[in-house]
Amino acid sequence: MAARVAELPAELKYIQYEHSLESQYLPAIRALISKDLSEPYSIYVYRYFLYQWGHLCFMALDPVDSSLIGVVICKLEHHASHSPPTRRGYIAMLAVAAPYRGHGVATVLVKKAIDAMAQKNADEVVLETEETNIPAMRLYERLGFLRSKKLHRYYLNGNSAYRLVLLLRHIDPDGHEDPNGAADLSLDDMDTAPR
Amino acid sequence: MAQEEASVSQEFTGLSIDHPVYCYGQPQPPPVTSEGVIAIDITRNFLDAAATLEPGQLVKDGYFTLFESVGAIEIMDPKMDSGCLAPDESLDEDYDVTRPLLPAEVLGIIDQLLCLEMAWHLGYPLSQTLLTNVYIEAMLVPNPTTIKEADFIRGEGPRDPMFIVLRAYCLGLLKACLHVNERIKYEHYYEEEDFVTTTYHRSLLENIDDIEIRDEIMAAKRLVHSLRPKISDEMADALSFRLELRTAFLRAIELAELRSHWESLSLPWSQMKAIWEPINRSRHLGTPVPEAFSTKLQRRLASTMPPRPIVQPSFEETYEHFKKFFADGIDLLKILNYTDSQSLLNFVVTFQAQKPQPLVYIRTLLQWFLIQDMVVLGRVSIRQVLDDDLSIVALPCSRLLDPANDEVEAPHDTRFAIAHQMELFRQRVAPSYLDIFKALCQNRCRVRRALCHAIQDWETVQMDAEEIDQLLQVQLEEKPITYDGSTPAYSIPLSSWAYLYKVRLMEWIVQLGFELETYQPDEMAGMYWYLSYLAKTRAKHAERIKAFTVQRLNELRAHPFSNTAAMEATFTTSLSYLRATILDATSTLELADALSCLYTVLGRLRLIVPPPRPYSSDELRYEIRMKPFAPISLPRLPSYDNFVRLSAQHETSTAGLLDFAQRAVVNAKMGYDVLGKMGEKEAFTANAHERWLAGIKNCNKSGIAINIAVAAIRRALESGAAKEGGMAPGEQKVMVELPKPAKSYHEWWIVPKIVEKKS
Ligand SMILES: CC(C)(COP(=O)(O)OP(=O)(O)OC[C@H]1O[C@@H](n2cnc3c(N)ncnc32)[C@H](O)[C@@H]1OP(=O)(O)O)[C@@H](O)C(=O)NCCC(=O)NCCS
């Protein structure tokens, strides 16, 4: 494995993906993502995301030769299996080339993705990550994600995962807008509080 | 390396991106002529349509889903295309299954098969485990329909003795796998998550009778015996034990289906447990035959997956897993000794809390024993279990549970009305009640998720029960009583029963959150506070039930009947259940309080520092964390402000919080000590008492660990190693480590460790 760089090359370029960049960057994106996967995704998986949500994909590029250093790929859809339905963003893939890790590259990419999703009125952003992937979990939790549940043996290698959730706005359980967001201040049920 | 991978990948993607393969200009299509078919040449239409697209432009069908994209493969990618071979690679395995085998080689193959069998039990597919063995492949293909055909070599002819031994072993192995697979498929489990049941269209000796297989194993054992002088006693024993394991396994499976008396069912499990040790000790006699296992065999399976690596735990791991498997099997059978509903619940709770959790086959047997066609443990009706439970929890000697009510035919008789309402009630709650047991049989992650759904169900169970309570209290002409100095209240026993369960399920959800490492360090103070709030609710509610029960007992004593003694005994059972419940709930609330205070202090000293979280607010995170509890009307989820106020306790000094934590540990210990001295009758832990007691002891040990942490913080505050409001990062001389649940005394009590910082 290539040695870690002590410092990042000055000012990486962060750009939003678009279809015209496919031939230039898709092979590199696939190579970068596949490296940490035991089973590769077919090209259709990448295109599935990039064709529909290219605007939610961001790349970190080397300022000198414009080579790919990091990438995040997302989608944003209505999620209706629960009531009320929400607009749910999903971070599908994230990777930073090994030598460039630990310099905040992934953090910038994820922030850009969240910003883009928030701009498109996402209510929440979710993702899954392997229980053993400490760097990823730290990164997301630092931004405000919470582990909502553990998924038993979620991956083919037998590892479990956590579902991480970032709520961007209050979701009214009955599905209508919350007019004043007033919190329930009644204290009566607090009489049973231990202290 | 990075370079290389990129170029490999580019090679494949290059095909699709840079060099679109245009099909026209290629050989003409054959003319399609067939009766009843009118062929239309669409080449033109296609070319016209294609001409409207830019080169490289993507078109997506509206129905093309993520699922399909994940299932798609790319031809000539070795990780996706099962027919893609490396240069010089042969498609098929060329191992000769007819070659002679030494005894040591047979032993080596068997031992590797044991490891693969365990990998399968652990959740890996047959394709990456047992079906990588060439002998098994030879035995299963073509599908044998008679015992004779079930052999590596088909047709007549003499067989080498070692062949006969290996064949007998494989017969027993595959038949056991068939039964295990069928049992798992029949019960509730999660495919691919818990287990992979696909056999890739291979029949695991379905057509062959168990008895015939057992005869073959017996014959092989006799053969081994006759070979003793030739192959050495040691080797003969080693092979015999392995064959015996197969016989015992088949017998264990066969008997488990009966769900009869546990002692008779446990015999083969005890045998397996006993044989397992000499098997482990004789492992060194074997010679591995790695050539007899190949991933290439996967290409012959009904699967589009390219060959994936063999998954094989080491023999040491395999040894531990099987050892636990046999021990769990023996333990599990004790559930068949039904005594009472609460012991049954405690059995399942403690059995499933074990680490590591029992394997999926054991867990599906547990389900199979528990509930089948509304019959529990093969012989107790669900009505009896429910009535037992109602009697223990809230209705000892109640007219509501009198079986004689069912005999009354006069519609105006109160007993007729009671029988009718109670039947409605039982029908309403039985599925929800059984769902608790079913939920508890799942893997731990699923238990928590299932309980999150269950509490919503129990919310409505409770409401429906309350309606029935109200109808019945009229029938019974119940007089309200004043039980804690407040306004007179009715007993509402059925909804009380439901409420007690609901609160307990809510506690379990929070506790499983600790066990599954769902909470971040800065959430701990709040989550232990909430746990304490729930436990307090449960304790208070059990006190309420007790007040009504005691009142009824006093009435009974005031007007003695002929059978008062028997009735007193039933009351005693109920009161001891309530006592154990109140002790359990108060000990839980005290320990949770202690930890909540401790974590609150760690936050104040900035020994636990929340991450910056620029995209989230505390209130929104509270909303996600408490989502399962938000729809519950009682106990109502505290508003965010109350939650913060009550868990942060700003009005209490840090020293005060530490004092409080210590007192709470003392109180918890008093409770646990009393519980720990209870016998299985008082604790309702028949058949599970040891496991339960170990849990109680571990709660007490957690209390000791809390005391140690509190003392360490006191010292740090005194010596200036830590300070209220935190210190500059360089100055702080202590830090906090949160142990993993598995490394804690108890998975539900995560006690922080205060450690000195290495300078
Ligand atoms: C997970 C992964 C994407 C993280 O990439 P990264 O660029 O190293 O992540 P970041 O640099 O943003 O954050 C990592 C660390 O660098 C630190 N960091 C250093 N300089 C930083 C800066 N300027 N800004 C923010 N963070 C910085 C962060 O604090 C963080 O520290 P931590 O380890 O204490 O949490 C990367 O490890 C990876 O590609 N892994 C393989 C693929 C993978 O696991 N993907 C995730 C699947 S969900």
PDB file of C-alpha atoms and ligand atoms in Angstrom, chain A residues 36 94-96 100-107 127-129 133 135-136 138-140 142, ligand 1:
ATOM      1  CA  ASP A  36     -12.679  -1.903   0.244  1.00  0.00           C
ATOM      2  CA  LEU A  94     -17.849   6.805   0.439  1.00  0.00           C
ATOM      3  CA  ALA A  95     -14.133   6.288   0.001  1.00  0.00           C
ATOM      4  CA  VAL A  96     -10.923   8.201   0.198  1.00  0.00           C
ATOM      5  CA  TYR A 100      -4.972  10.748   1.766  1.00  0.00           C
ATOM      6  CA  ARG A 101      -6.972   9.536   4.732  1.00  0.00           C
ATOM      7  CA  GLY A 102      -7.052  11.363   8.057  1.00  0.00           C
ATOM      8  CA  HIS A 103      -7.002  14.851   6.545  1.00  0.00           C
ATOM      9  CA  GLY A 104     -10.679  15.577   6.572  1.00  0.00           C
ATOM     10  CA  VAL A 105     -11.296  14.741   2.925  1.00  0.00           C
ATOM     11  CA  ALA A 106     -14.203  12.412   3.642  1.00  0.00           C
ATOM     12  CA  THR A 107     -15.621  14.916   6.080  1.00  0.00           C
ATOM     13  CA  LEU A 127     -26.597   4.983   5.818  1.00  0.00           C
ATOM     14  CA  GLU A 128     -25.221   1.672   6.967  1.00  0.00           C
ATOM     15  CA  THR A 129     -21.691   1.032   8.034  1.00  0.00           C
ATOM     16  CA  ASN A 133     -15.436   0.456  10.581  1.00  0.00           C
ATOM     17  CA  PRO A 135     -13.128   5.609  11.142  1.00  0.00           C
ATOM     18  CA  ALA A 136     -16.397   5.806   9.242  1.00  0.00           C
ATOM     19  CA  ARG A 138     -16.458   8.396  14.028  1.00  0.00           C
ATOM     20  CA  LEU A 139     -16.727  10.583  10.992  1.00  0.00           C
ATOM     21  CA  TYR A 140     -20.502  10.337  10.786  1.00  0.00           C
ATOM     22  CA  ARG A 142     -18.905  13.714  14.617  1.00  0.00           C
TER      23      ARG A 142
HETATM   24  C1  LIG C   1     -13.922   6.120   6.117  1.00  0.00           C
HETATM   25  C2  LIG C   1     -13.069   7.001   5.222  1.00  0.00           C
HETATM   26  C3  LIG C   1     -13.913   7.407   4.042  1.00  0.00           C
HETATM   27  C4  LIG C   1     -12.603   8.217   5.999  1.00  0.00           C
HETATM   28  O1  LIG C   1     -11.875   9.070   5.142  1.00  0.00           O
HETATM   29  P1  LIG C   1     -10.933  10.261   5.686  1.00  0.00           P
HETATM   30  O2  LIG C   1     -10.770  11.204   4.599  1.00  0.00           O
HETATM   31  O3  LIG C   1      -9.745   9.677   6.307  1.00  0.00           O
HETATM   32  O4  LIG C   1     -11.845  10.880   6.820  1.00  0.00           O
HETATM   33  P2  LIG C   1     -11.541  12.270   7.543  1.00  0.00           P
HETATM   34  O5  LIG C   1     -10.148  12.655   7.272  1.00  0.00           O
HETATM   35  O6  LIG C   1     -12.613  13.200   7.152  1.00  0.00           O
HETATM   36  O7  LIG C   1     -11.687  11.895   9.046  1.00  0.00           O
HETATM   37  C5  LIG C   1     -10.749  10.977   9.626  1.00  0.00           C
HETATM   38  C6  LIG C   1      -9.930  11.623  10.707  1.00  0.00           C
HETATM   39  O8  LIG C   1      -9.148  12.677  10.231  1.00  0.00           O
HETATM   40  C7  LIG C   1      -9.232  13.789  11.128  1.00  0.00           C
HETATM   41  N1  LIG C   1      -8.911  15.034  10.434  1.00  0.00           N
HETATM   42  C8  LIG C   1      -7.694  15.402  10.153  1.00  0.00           C
HETATM   43  N2  LIG C   1      -7.699  16.593   9.552  1.00  0.00           N
HETATM   44  C9  LIG C   1      -8.963  16.979   9.431  1.00  0.00           C
HETATM   45  C10 LIG C   1      -9.599  18.135   8.911  1.00  0.00           C
HETATM   46  N3  LIG C   1      -8.915  19.111   8.362  1.00  0.00           N
HETATM   47  N4  LIG C   1     -10.932  18.204   8.958  1.00  0.00           N
HETATM   48  C11 LIG C   1     -11.661  17.218   9.509  1.00  0.00           C
HETATM   49  N5  LIG C   1     -11.092  16.107  10.032  1.00  0.00           N
HETATM   50  C12 LIG C   1      -9.764  15.985   9.999  1.00  0.00           C
HETATM   51  C13 LIG C   1     -10.613  13.664  11.620  1.00  0.00           C
HETATM   52  O9  LIG C   1     -10.751  14.327  12.847  1.00  0.00           O
HETATM   53  C14 LIG C   1     -10.763  12.212  11.786  1.00  0.00           C
HETATM   54  O10 LIG C   1     -10.201  11.837  13.014  1.00  0.00           O
HETATM   55  P3  LIG C   1     -10.717  10.612  13.866  1.00  0.00           P
HETATM   56  O11 LIG C   1     -10.003   9.451  13.308  1.00  0.00           O
HETATM   57  O12 LIG C   1     -10.317  10.928  15.227  1.00  0.00           O
HETATM   58  O13 LIG C   1     -12.190  10.509  13.698  1.00  0.00           O
HETATM   59  C15 LIG C   1     -11.827   6.260   4.733  1.00  0.00           C
HETATM   60  O14 LIG C   1     -11.192   5.670   5.820  1.00  0.00           O
HETATM   61  C16 LIG C   1     -12.109   5.196   3.711  1.00  0.00           C
HETATM   62  O15 LIG C   1     -12.119   5.448   2.525  1.00  0.00           O
HETATM   63  N6  LIG C   1     -12.315   3.945   4.168  1.00  0.00           N
HETATM   64  C17 LIG C   1     -12.606   2.863   3.287  1.00  0.00           C
HETATM   65  C18 LIG C   1     -14.001   2.930   2.708  1.00  0.00           C
HETATM   66  C19 LIG C   1     -15.039   3.044   3.752  1.00  0.00           C
HETATM   67  O16 LIG C   1     -14.930   2.451   4.794  1.00  0.00           O
HETATM   68  N7  LIG C   1     -16.095   3.797   3.467  1.00  0.00           N
HETATM   69  C20 LIG C   1     -17.166   4.052   4.381  1.00  0.00           C
HETATM   70  C21 LIG C   1     -18.281   3.145   4.091  1.00  0.00           C
HETATM   71  S1  LIG C   1     -19.730   3.712   4.908  1.00  0.00           S
END
